[in-house]
Amino acid sequence: MNNLTTYLAISAALFLLGVLAMMTRKSAVSVLMGVELVLNAGGLNFVAFSRFGNGSLNGQAAALFIMIIAAAEAAVALAIFLNLYRLKASAEVDKADTLQW
Amino acid sequence: MEILQNIVFVFFVLLTVISAGVVVFHKRIIYSAFALLFTFFGVAALYVYLAADFLAASQVLIYVGGILTLIIFGVFLTAKITTLEIPDETHQRYIALIPVALLGVGLFWMIFSAPWDSTLRSVEPTTKPLGKLLLTEYLVPFEVASMLLLAALIGAMRLARFYKKEEV
């Protein structure tokens, strides 16, 4: 039960659900939620590999950096969504089809 | 005792995966956002099972306290709020299932066929060695990450402010 395969399977399931959210959702905020699921899956993988094996903490350090990147990415992405909402009156990813206005 | 531990573990696994499914498939976006809360808590519990105490605490602090709050603000600021039921339809669901299913078959085939090394590391507190690691071996990535956070902070403020045409 508590072995590496279990954690890798959970992480793969989270990753696939995140990819599915990114592909099927219309609202940009939901796409961002999909990205967060994928980042969580990556972090879980790193921590699982650091728990099993030779016992170094490098995997946990990598998971910490993933969290930092996720925080920065969420802040910038939401600023972009606010601008998109102002320009197009909706934050759907299909509406972001102009490069310049 | 062993059985009880397994039941709790299975509970957290199901909590994580099922609430992630709600995030992906629920029609109302605010329900998705709150389901994401349970996914983050489930992953934090799995970190505890993996003997990563510091990471479990920072998962709750950063993801639930920071990122999820930002996402809920994002939901409310990018929708015309009339009721609490802000809809968000999924589209191309059946086309998207094909590549995801292919990817899933590949991933799960790889996970269940590879001979993983499953020897357990001894359980120790991780905060002190992790701090030492960050300030010795990972010093440069650590400083770069702090610069990244500062740049993201300033950039997000610059982007989110509404400028009049002549001000830009």
PDB file of C-alpha atoms in Angstrom:
ATOM      1  CA  MET A   1       0.000   0.000   0.000  1.00  0.00           C
ATOM      2  CA  ASN A   2       2.547   2.562   1.145  1.00  0.00           C
ATOM      3  CA  ASN A   3       5.056   2.089  -1.659  1.00  0.00           C
ATOM      4  CA  LEU A   4       6.413   4.191  -4.501  1.00  0.00           C
ATOM      5  CA  THR A   5       4.023   2.816  -7.145  1.00  0.00           C
ATOM      6  CA  THR A   6       0.962   4.087  -5.222  1.00  0.00           C
ATOM      7  CA  TYR A   7       2.286   7.639  -5.026  1.00  0.00           C
ATOM      8  CA  LEU A   8       3.353   7.622  -8.670  1.00  0.00           C
ATOM      9  CA  ALA A   9      -0.140   6.448  -9.678  1.00  0.00           C
ATOM     10  CA  ILE A  10      -1.831   9.229  -7.634  1.00  0.00           C
ATOM     11  CA  SER A  11       0.541  11.772  -9.134  1.00  0.00           C
ATOM     12  CA  ALA A  12      -0.144  10.498 -12.666  1.00  0.00           C
ATOM     13  CA  ALA A  13      -3.908  10.741 -12.042  1.00  0.00           C
ATOM     14  CA  LEU A  14      -3.548  14.353 -10.826  1.00  0.00           C
ATOM     15  CA  PHE A  15      -1.385  15.175 -13.846  1.00  0.00           C
ATOM     16  CA  LEU A  16      -3.902  13.708 -16.319  1.00  0.00           C
ATOM     17  CA  LEU A  17      -6.831  15.534 -14.683  1.00  0.00           C
ATOM     18  CA  GLY A  18      -4.849  18.790 -14.838  1.00  0.00           C
ATOM     19  CA  VAL A  19      -4.090  18.291 -18.538  1.00  0.00           C
ATOM     20  CA  LEU A  20      -7.768  17.539 -19.161  1.00  0.00           C
ATOM     21  CA  ALA A  21      -8.763  20.752 -17.353  1.00  0.00           C
ATOM     22  CA  MET A  22      -6.310  22.765 -19.443  1.00  0.00           C
ATOM     23  CA  MET A  23      -7.682  21.269 -22.676  1.00  0.00           C
ATOM     24  CA  THR A  24     -11.421  21.410 -22.009  1.00  0.00           C
ATOM     25  CA  ARG A  25     -12.102  24.443 -19.813  1.00  0.00           C
ATOM     26  CA  LYS A  26     -13.242  27.723 -21.328  1.00  0.00           C
ATOM     27  CA  SER A  27     -12.592  30.131 -18.456  1.00  0.00           C
ATOM     28  CA  ALA A  28      -8.973  31.172 -18.031  1.00  0.00           C
ATOM     29  CA  VAL A  29      -9.199  30.805 -14.245  1.00  0.00           C
ATOM     30  CA  SER A  30     -10.204  27.141 -14.643  1.00  0.00           C
ATOM     31  CA  VAL A  31      -7.242  26.612 -16.966  1.00  0.00           C
ATOM     32  CA  LEU A  32      -5.044  28.067 -14.201  1.00  0.00           C
ATOM     33  CA  MET A  33      -6.565  25.532 -11.780  1.00  0.00           C
ATOM     34  CA  GLY A  34      -5.518  22.795 -14.223  1.00  0.00           C
ATOM     35  CA  VAL A  35      -1.966  24.176 -14.222  1.00  0.00           C
ATOM     36  CA  GLU A  36      -1.959  24.091 -10.402  1.00  0.00           C
ATOM     37  CA  LEU A  37      -3.042  20.423 -10.478  1.00  0.00           C
ATOM     38  CA  VAL A  38      -0.169  19.595 -12.841  1.00  0.00           C
ATOM     39  CA  LEU A  39       2.349  21.448 -10.626  1.00  0.00           C
ATOM     40  CA  ASN A  40       1.036  19.589  -7.559  1.00  0.00           C
ATOM     41  CA  ALA A  41       1.461  16.293  -9.384  1.00  0.00           C
ATOM     42  CA  GLY A  42       5.058  17.205 -10.178  1.00  0.00           C
ATOM     43  CA  GLY A  43       5.770  18.151  -6.562  1.00  0.00           C
ATOM     44  CA  LEU A  44       4.233  14.922  -5.270  1.00  0.00           C
ATOM     45  CA  ASN A  45       6.440  12.948  -7.657  1.00  0.00           C
ATOM     46  CA  PHE A  46       9.600  14.717  -6.429  1.00  0.00           C
ATOM     47  CA  VAL A  47       8.734  14.156  -2.748  1.00  0.00           C
ATOM     48  CA  ALA A  48       7.858  10.489  -3.373  1.00  0.00           C
ATOM     49  CA  PHE A  49      11.192   9.865  -5.080  1.00  0.00           C
ATOM     50  CA  SER A  50      12.992  11.573  -2.201  1.00  0.00           C
ATOM     51  CA  ARG A  51      11.196   9.356   0.373  1.00  0.00           C
ATOM     52  CA  PHE A  52      12.109   6.084  -1.324  1.00  0.00           C
ATOM     53  CA  GLY A  53      15.654   5.302  -2.363  1.00  0.00           C
ATOM     54  CA  ASN A  54      18.968   6.609  -1.060  1.00  0.00           C
ATOM     55  CA  GLY A  55      17.453   9.152   1.346  1.00  0.00           C
ATOM     56  CA  SER A  56      18.592  12.537   0.077  1.00  0.00           C
ATOM     57  CA  LEU A  57      16.479  15.658   0.487  1.00  0.00           C
ATOM     58  CA  ASN A  58      17.107  16.966  -3.046  1.00  0.00           C
ATOM     59  CA  GLY A  59      13.602  15.986  -4.135  1.00  0.00           C
ATOM     60  CA  GLN A  60      12.007  17.989  -1.327  1.00  0.00           C
ATOM     61  CA  ALA A  61      14.090  21.052  -2.273  1.00  0.00           C
ATOM     62  CA  ALA A  62      12.839  20.690  -5.862  1.00  0.00           C
ATOM     63  CA  ALA A  63       9.237  20.496  -4.610  1.00  0.00           C
ATOM     64  CA  LEU A  64       9.813  23.705  -2.634  1.00  0.00           C
ATOM     65  CA  PHE A  65      11.015  25.487  -5.792  1.00  0.00           C
ATOM     66  CA  ILE A  66       7.921  24.204  -7.622  1.00  0.00           C
ATOM     67  CA  MET A  67       5.766  25.905  -4.966  1.00  0.00           C
ATOM     68  CA  ILE A  68       7.659  29.194  -5.425  1.00  0.00           C
ATOM     69  CA  ILE A  69       7.172  29.049  -9.205  1.00  0.00           C
ATOM     70  CA  ALA A  70       3.460  28.240  -8.749  1.00  0.00           C
ATOM     71  CA  ALA A  71       2.955  31.293  -6.509  1.00  0.00           C
ATOM     72  CA  ALA A  72       4.701  33.653  -8.934  1.00  0.00           C
ATOM     73  CA  GLU A  73       2.838  32.185 -11.899  1.00  0.00           C
ATOM     74  CA  ALA A  74      -0.579  32.504 -10.212  1.00  0.00           C
ATOM     75  CA  ALA A  75       0.000  36.192  -9.403  1.00  0.00           C
ATOM     76  CA  VAL A  76       1.091  37.136 -12.937  1.00  0.00           C
ATOM     77  CA  ALA A  77      -1.598  34.995 -14.590  1.00  0.00           C
ATOM     78  CA  LEU A  78      -4.380  36.653 -12.595  1.00  0.00           C
ATOM     79  CA  ALA A  79      -3.092  40.119 -13.522  1.00  0.00           C
ATOM     80  CA  ILE A  80      -3.231  39.056 -17.182  1.00  0.00           C
ATOM     81  CA  PHE A  81      -6.771  37.689 -16.747  1.00  0.00           C
ATOM     82  CA  LEU A  82      -7.920  41.000 -15.255  1.00  0.00           C
ATOM     83  CA  ASN A  83      -6.618  42.809 -18.334  1.00  0.00           C
ATOM     84  CA  LEU A  84      -8.286  40.254 -20.616  1.00  0.00           C
ATOM     85  CA  TYR A  85     -11.584  40.779 -18.776  1.00  0.00           C
ATOM     86  CA  ARG A  86     -11.286  44.537 -19.185  1.00  0.00           C
ATOM     87  CA  LEU A  87     -10.626  44.277 -22.920  1.00  0.00           C
ATOM     88  CA  LYS A  88     -13.058  41.513 -23.889  1.00  0.00           C
ATOM     89  CA  ALA A  89     -15.647  41.619 -21.060  1.00  0.00           C
ATOM     90  CA  SER A  90     -15.016  37.944 -20.353  1.00  0.00           C
ATOM     91  CA  ALA A  91     -12.021  35.879 -19.265  1.00  0.00           C
ATOM     92  CA  GLU A  92     -12.487  32.993 -21.690  1.00  0.00           C
ATOM     93  CA  VAL A  93      -9.364  31.713 -23.364  1.00  0.00           C
ATOM     94  CA  ASP A  94     -11.106  31.621 -26.773  1.00  0.00           C
ATOM     95  CA  LYS A  95     -11.578  35.387 -26.628  1.00  0.00           C
ATOM     96  CA  ALA A  96      -7.842  36.086 -26.345  1.00  0.00           C
ATOM     97  CA  ASP A  97      -7.333  36.192 -30.110  1.00  0.00           C
ATOM     98  CA  THR A  98      -5.793  39.627 -30.661  1.00  0.00           C
ATOM     99  CA  LEU A  99      -2.111  40.479 -30.341  1.00  0.00           C
ATOM    100  CA  GLN A 100      -2.575  44.246 -30.371  1.00  0.00           C
ATOM    101  CA  TRP A 101      -5.419  46.692 -29.873  1.00  0.00           C
TER     102      TRP A 101
ATOM    103  CA  MET B   1      -3.831  -0.758  13.735  1.00  0.00           C
ATOM    104  CA  GLU B   2      -2.387  -1.560  10.314  1.00  0.00           C
ATOM    105  CA  ILE B   3      -5.906  -1.716   8.886  1.00  0.00           C
ATOM    106  CA  LEU B   4      -6.825   1.660  10.413  1.00  0.00           C
ATOM    107  CA  GLN B   5      -3.708   3.263   8.919  1.00  0.00           C
ATOM    108  CA  ASN B   6      -4.572   1.859   5.524  1.00  0.00           C
ATOM    109  CA  ILE B   7      -8.154   3.137   5.768  1.00  0.00           C
ATOM    110  CA  VAL B   8      -6.943   6.667   6.581  1.00  0.00           C
ATOM    111  CA  PHE B   9      -4.419   6.526   3.734  1.00  0.00           C
ATOM    112  CA  VAL B  10      -7.074   5.375   1.237  1.00  0.00           C
ATOM    113  CA  PHE B  11      -9.359   8.150   2.483  1.00  0.00           C
ATOM    114  CA  PHE B  12      -6.741  10.813   1.714  1.00  0.00           C
ATOM    115  CA  VAL B  13      -5.965   9.293  -1.687  1.00  0.00           C
ATOM    116  CA  LEU B  14      -9.663   9.259  -2.620  1.00  0.00           C
ATOM    117  CA  LEU B  15     -10.095  12.817  -1.277  1.00  0.00           C
ATOM    118  CA  THR B  16      -7.248  14.042  -3.482  1.00  0.00           C
ATOM    119  CA  VAL B  17      -8.261  12.283  -6.699  1.00  0.00           C
ATOM    120  CA  ILE B  18     -12.052  12.741  -6.436  1.00  0.00           C
ATOM    121  CA  SER B  19     -11.837  16.438  -5.573  1.00  0.00           C
ATOM    122  CA  ALA B  20      -9.393  16.885  -8.481  1.00  0.00           C
ATOM    123  CA  GLY B  21     -12.073  15.298 -10.661  1.00  0.00           C
ATOM    124  CA  VAL B  22     -14.619  17.806  -9.348  1.00  0.00           C
ATOM    125  CA  VAL B  23     -12.170  20.621 -10.194  1.00  0.00           C
ATOM    126  CA  VAL B  24     -12.028  19.409 -13.788  1.00  0.00           C
ATOM    127  CA  PHE B  25     -15.668  18.530 -14.437  1.00  0.00           C
ATOM    128  CA  HIS B  26     -17.916  20.737 -12.298  1.00  0.00           C
ATOM    129  CA  LYS B  27     -20.063  23.174 -14.254  1.00  0.00           C
ATOM    130  CA  ARG B  28     -19.840  25.990 -11.706  1.00  0.00           C
ATOM    131  CA  ILE B  29     -16.414  27.505 -11.410  1.00  0.00           C
ATOM    132  CA  ILE B  30     -16.692  28.478  -7.734  1.00  0.00           C
ATOM    133  CA  TYR B  31     -17.365  24.825  -6.829  1.00  0.00           C
ATOM    134  CA  SER B  32     -14.233  23.924  -8.785  1.00  0.00           C
ATOM    135  CA  ALA B  33     -12.247  26.455  -6.761  1.00  0.00           C
ATOM    136  CA  PHE B  34     -13.467  25.026  -3.463  1.00  0.00           C
ATOM    137  CA  ALA B  35     -12.822  21.461  -4.634  1.00  0.00           C
ATOM    138  CA  LEU B  36      -9.240  22.568  -5.332  1.00  0.00           C
ATOM    139  CA  LEU B  37      -9.000  23.346  -1.582  1.00  0.00           C
ATOM    140  CA  PHE B  38      -9.591  19.668  -0.775  1.00  0.00           C
ATOM    141  CA  THR B  39      -7.090  18.565  -3.433  1.00  0.00           C
ATOM    142  CA  PHE B  40      -4.411  20.768  -1.858  1.00  0.00           C
ATOM    143  CA  PHE B  41      -5.223  19.444   1.624  1.00  0.00           C
ATOM    144  CA  GLY B  42      -5.094  15.865   0.308  1.00  0.00           C
ATOM    145  CA  VAL B  43      -1.678  16.453  -1.250  1.00  0.00           C
ATOM    146  CA  ALA B  44      -0.500  17.990   2.049  1.00  0.00           C
ATOM    147  CA  ALA B  45      -1.656  14.827   3.853  1.00  0.00           C
ATOM    148  CA  LEU B  46       0.246  12.688   1.326  1.00  0.00           C
ATOM    149  CA  TYR B  47       3.344  14.816   2.051  1.00  0.00           C
ATOM    150  CA  VAL B  48       2.897  13.882   5.732  1.00  0.00           C
ATOM    151  CA  TYR B  49       2.760  10.202   4.732  1.00  0.00           C
ATOM    152  CA  LEU B  50       5.990  10.791   2.767  1.00  0.00           C
ATOM    153  CA  ALA B  51       7.693  12.185   5.921  1.00  0.00           C
ATOM    154  CA  ALA B  52       8.002  15.700   4.475  1.00  0.00           C
ATOM    155  CA  ASP B  53       6.777  17.740   7.447  1.00  0.00           C
ATOM    156  CA  PHE B  54       8.069  21.146   6.359  1.00  0.00           C
ATOM    157  CA  LEU B  55       6.667  20.712   2.851  1.00  0.00           C
ATOM    158  CA  ALA B  56       3.255  19.684   4.195  1.00  0.00           C
ATOM    159  CA  ALA B  57       3.088  22.876   6.279  1.00  0.00           C
ATOM    160  CA  SER B  58       4.221  25.068   3.389  1.00  0.00           C
ATOM    161  CA  GLN B  59       1.755  23.324   1.069  1.00  0.00           C
ATOM    162  CA  VAL B  60      -1.103  24.411   3.338  1.00  0.00           C
ATOM    163  CA  LEU B  61       0.347  27.915   3.832  1.00  0.00           C
ATOM    164  CA  ILE B  62       1.277  28.709   0.236  1.00  0.00           C
ATOM    165  CA  TYR B  63      -1.328  26.840  -1.786  1.00  0.00           C
ATOM    166  CA  VAL B  64      -4.372  27.228   0.458  1.00  0.00           C
ATOM    167  CA  GLY B  65      -3.429  30.561   2.013  1.00  0.00           C
ATOM    168  CA  GLY B  66      -1.981  32.188  -1.090  1.00  0.00           C
ATOM    169  CA  ILE B  67      -2.758  30.626  -4.419  1.00  0.00           C
ATOM    170  CA  LEU B  68      -6.312  29.498  -3.711  1.00  0.00           C
ATOM    171  CA  THR B  69      -7.219  32.939  -2.323  1.00  0.00           C
ATOM    172  CA  LEU B  70      -5.821  34.482  -5.519  1.00  0.00           C
ATOM    173  CA  ILE B  71      -7.826  32.060  -7.656  1.00  0.00           C
ATOM    174  CA  ILE B  72     -11.079  32.819  -5.834  1.00  0.00           C
ATOM    175  CA  PHE B  73     -10.409  36.550  -6.214  1.00  0.00           C
ATOM    176  CA  GLY B  74      -9.775  35.851  -9.896  1.00  0.00           C
ATOM    177  CA  VAL B  75     -13.098  34.044 -10.223  1.00  0.00           C
ATOM    178  CA  PHE B  76     -14.998  36.947  -8.698  1.00  0.00           C
ATOM    179  CA  LEU B  77     -13.123  39.703 -10.558  1.00  0.00           C
ATOM    180  CA  THR B  78     -13.519  38.145 -14.005  1.00  0.00           C
ATOM    181  CA  ALA B  79     -17.252  37.453 -14.005  1.00  0.00           C
ATOM    182  CA  LYS B  80     -20.420  39.483 -13.910  1.00  0.00           C
ATOM    183  CA  ILE B  81     -21.726  38.382 -10.543  1.00  0.00           C
ATOM    184  CA  THR B  82     -25.472  38.027 -10.375  1.00  0.00           C
ATOM    185  CA  THR B  83     -25.697  34.823  -8.338  1.00  0.00           C
ATOM    186  CA  LEU B  84     -23.130  32.488  -6.848  1.00  0.00           C
ATOM    187  CA  GLU B  85     -23.565  30.207  -9.862  1.00  0.00           C
ATOM    188  CA  ILE B  86     -20.868  31.392 -12.229  1.00  0.00           C
ATOM    189  CA  PRO B  87     -20.994  28.830 -15.031  1.00  0.00           C
ATOM    190  CA  ASP B  88     -18.017  27.540 -16.950  1.00  0.00           C
ATOM    191  CA  GLU B  89     -18.741  25.062 -19.694  1.00  0.00           C
ATOM    192  CA  THR B  90     -16.296  22.467 -20.827  1.00  0.00           C
ATOM    193  CA  HIS B  91     -15.845  22.148 -24.554  1.00  0.00           C
ATOM    194  CA  GLN B  92     -14.184  19.583 -26.851  1.00  0.00           C
ATOM    195  CA  ARG B  93     -14.507  17.091 -24.030  1.00  0.00           C
ATOM    196  CA  TYR B  94     -14.571  13.949 -26.138  1.00  0.00           C
ATOM    197  CA  ILE B  95     -11.776  15.046 -28.477  1.00  0.00           C
ATOM    198  CA  ALA B  96      -9.595  15.957 -25.489  1.00  0.00           C
ATOM    199  CA  LEU B  97     -10.201  12.553 -23.907  1.00  0.00           C
ATOM    200  CA  ILE B  98      -8.291  10.799 -26.720  1.00  0.00           C
ATOM    201  CA  PRO B  99      -4.795  12.301 -26.162  1.00  0.00           C
ATOM    202  CA  VAL B 100      -5.297  12.264 -22.372  1.00  0.00           C
ATOM    203  CA  ALA B 101      -6.260   8.572 -22.469  1.00  0.00           C
ATOM    204  CA  LEU B 102      -3.225   7.764 -24.639  1.00  0.00           C
ATOM    205  CA  LEU B 103      -0.954   9.681 -22.243  1.00  0.00           C
ATOM    206  CA  GLY B 104      -2.583   7.919 -19.275  1.00  0.00           C
ATOM    207  CA  VAL B 105      -2.111   4.441 -20.759  1.00  0.00           C
ATOM    208  CA  GLY B 106       1.556   5.219 -21.384  1.00  0.00           C
ATOM    209  CA  LEU B 107       2.139   6.690 -17.910  1.00  0.00           C
ATOM    210  CA  PHE B 108       0.368   3.914 -15.983  1.00  0.00           C
ATOM    211  CA  TRP B 109       2.012   1.196 -18.094  1.00  0.00           C
ATOM    212  CA  MET B 110       5.403   2.726 -17.260  1.00  0.00           C
ATOM    213  CA  ILE B 111       4.597   3.147 -13.539  1.00  0.00           C
ATOM    214  CA  PHE B 112       3.315  -0.398 -13.022  1.00  0.00           C
ATOM    215  CA  SER B 113       5.936  -2.172 -15.117  1.00  0.00           C
ATOM    216  CA  ALA B 114       9.148  -0.469 -13.947  1.00  0.00           C
ATOM    217  CA  PRO B 115      11.099  -2.106 -11.082  1.00  0.00           C
ATOM    218  CA  TRP B 116      11.127   0.827  -8.626  1.00  0.00           C
ATOM    219  CA  ASP B 117      13.483   0.903  -5.641  1.00  0.00           C
ATOM    220  CA  SER B 118      11.053   0.876  -2.690  1.00  0.00           C
ATOM    221  CA  THR B 119      13.471   0.940   0.251  1.00  0.00           C
ATOM    222  CA  LEU B 120      12.274   3.450   2.838  1.00  0.00           C
ATOM    223  CA  ARG B 121      14.468   6.252   4.139  1.00  0.00           C
ATOM    224  CA  SER B 122      14.407   6.662   7.921  1.00  0.00           C
ATOM    225  CA  VAL B 123      11.897   9.242   9.190  1.00  0.00           C
ATOM    226  CA  GLU B 124      13.575  12.372  10.562  1.00  0.00           C
ATOM    227  CA  PRO B 125      12.581  16.028  10.916  1.00  0.00           C
ATOM    228  CA  THR B 126      13.317  17.676   7.584  1.00  0.00           C
ATOM    229  CA  THR B 127      13.218  21.393   8.386  1.00  0.00           C
ATOM    230  CA  LYS B 128      16.804  21.785   9.568  1.00  0.00           C
ATOM    231  CA  PRO B 129      18.512  19.706   6.817  1.00  0.00           C
ATOM    232  CA  LEU B 130      16.274  21.341   4.194  1.00  0.00           C
ATOM    233  CA  GLY B 131      17.299  24.805   5.407  1.00  0.00           C
ATOM    234  CA  LYS B 132      20.963  23.813   5.318  1.00  0.00           C
ATOM    235  CA  LEU B 133      20.514  22.420   1.807  1.00  0.00           C
ATOM    236  CA  LEU B 134      18.861  25.639   0.596  1.00  0.00           C
ATOM    237  CA  LEU B 135      21.646  27.842   1.944  1.00  0.00           C
ATOM    238  CA  THR B 136      24.553  25.694   0.754  1.00  0.00           C
ATOM    239  CA  GLU B 137      23.967  23.501  -2.281  1.00  0.00           C
ATOM    240  CA  TYR B 138      20.895  25.331  -3.614  1.00  0.00           C
ATOM    241  CA  LEU B 139      22.018  28.879  -2.736  1.00  0.00           C
ATOM    242  CA  VAL B 140      21.996  30.192  -6.311  1.00  0.00           C
ATOM    243  CA  PRO B 141      18.527  28.789  -7.217  1.00  0.00           C
ATOM    244  CA  PHE B 142      17.276  30.111  -3.851  1.00  0.00           C
ATOM    245  CA  GLU B 143      18.450  33.663  -4.615  1.00  0.00           C
ATOM    246  CA  VAL B 144      17.146  33.432  -8.190  1.00  0.00           C
ATOM    247  CA  ALA B 145      13.773  32.338  -6.778  1.00  0.00           C
ATOM    248  CA  SER B 146      13.667  35.386  -4.508  1.00  0.00           C
ATOM    249  CA  MET B 147      14.411  37.627  -7.505  1.00  0.00           C
ATOM    250  CA  LEU B 148      11.690  35.808  -9.471  1.00  0.00           C
ATOM    251  CA  LEU B 149       9.154  36.449  -6.706  1.00  0.00           C
ATOM    252  CA  LEU B 150      10.104  40.141  -6.545  1.00  0.00           C
ATOM    253  CA  ALA B 151       9.825  40.472 -10.336  1.00  0.00           C
ATOM    254  CA  ALA B 152       6.467  38.666 -10.328  1.00  0.00           C
ATOM    255  CA  LEU B 153       5.189  40.962  -7.547  1.00  0.00           C
ATOM    256  CA  ILE B 154       6.154  44.161  -9.353  1.00  0.00           C
ATOM    257  CA  GLY B 155       5.082  42.853 -12.755  1.00  0.00           C
ATOM    258  CA  ALA B 156       1.678  41.726 -11.499  1.00  0.00           C
ATOM    259  CA  MET B 157       1.039  45.144  -9.928  1.00  0.00           C
ATOM    260  CA  ARG B 158       2.060  46.903 -13.152  1.00  0.00           C
ATOM    261  CA  LEU B 159      -0.168  44.609 -15.241  1.00  0.00           C
ATOM    262  CA  ALA B 160      -3.224  44.716 -12.996  1.00  0.00           C
ATOM    263  CA  ARG B 161      -3.378  48.505 -12.747  1.00  0.00           C
ATOM    264  CA  PHE B 162      -5.663  50.181 -15.239  1.00  0.00           C
ATOM    265  CA  TYR B 163      -3.836  52.901 -17.170  1.00  0.00           C
ATOM    266  CA  LYS B 164      -5.535  55.563 -19.260  1.00  0.00           C
ATOM    267  CA  LYS B 165      -4.371  55.732 -22.877  1.00  0.00           C
ATOM    268  CA  GLU B 166      -2.119  58.814 -22.515  1.00  0.00           C
ATOM    269  CA  GLU B 167      -0.568  57.549 -19.283  1.00  0.00           C
ATOM    270  CA  VAL B 168       1.138  54.579 -20.962  1.00  0.00           C
TER     271      VAL B 168
END
